[in-house]
Amino acid sequence: MKQSIYFFCCLFLLFGSLSADPISPKKGDRVEVYDAKERKSFSGMVIKIEKDGFLIHYDGYADSYDEVVTLDRIKPMAEIPGVSYIKSEKGKSVTLLGNLKTGSVMDDLEWAESSSMACWPGIRNVEFEGNQIHYWTDLPKKSTLIVTVKPKDNKTRVNLYAFSGFEPKYIPPKVYGAVSCEASHPTWIGSPDFSKPAEPQSIELRAVGNPYRVFIGVSGAKNITEGDFELIVEVK
């Protein structure tokens, strides 16, 4: 009996390994690279495919740390819970459709007005107190990232913010600093006029000498918890 169980277990492991899809990285793909000396993996991007392997640029490191690694050290990019990845490409734009009902309210917005973030002043929190949906993307060096959110109707007051220098382990509201943060929402003095038709909102972020990861937040204004929108991400 034990021998039969062992036999079937071996067959399961064999055919399971054969059916698994092998990773085949392409230029621009995000990956995790294992370092045996450090005994941990580092996130990076495939910037070139060479004869001896894949040239990787590591997040947060200078170009001098770029190295060619073999396929056996590479695995797919780890997912960030609650934050969807948008693969961007210089010279192109990506359009996504979404609905605020798939997000949730962020109760703590104090991080946004801190001096290390400076996304928007606390008096504007009302523009970001509805449901939020989160994304992230890449901003290559010597590039400009333009992000636009368009409500599908004139009643959904949907706003936008984004910051560069995003680290996956620090997700709002537990974020303590950024290279740059921008927010877009209807302008007003005194009190907001929620009777005005909703309009598209846009932000721009730039990178000069270094590439950055960018966190993008699409947010409804106060009491706005559902509504279709279009998100456009363009790198120039």
Short mmCIF file of C-alpha atoms in Angstrom, two decimals, residues 20 37 55 82 89 108 122 139 163:
data_model
loop_
_atom_site.label_atom_id
_atom_site.label_comp_id
_atom_site.label_asym_id
_atom_site.label_seq_id
_atom_site.Cartn_x
_atom_site.Cartn_y
_atom_site.Cartn_z
CA ALA A 20 3.93 24.13 -15.21
CA LYS A 37 25.15 35.03 -1.52
CA LEU A 55 20.55 41.87 -18.41
CA GLY A 82 -4.31 45.41 -3.34
CA GLU A 89 6.28 51.48 -22.28
CA ASP A 108 -6.46 57.66 7.36
CA GLY A 122 -5.61 68.30 4.64
CA LEU A 139 8.71 55.64 -14.93
CA PHE A 163 3.88 59.55 -6.28
#
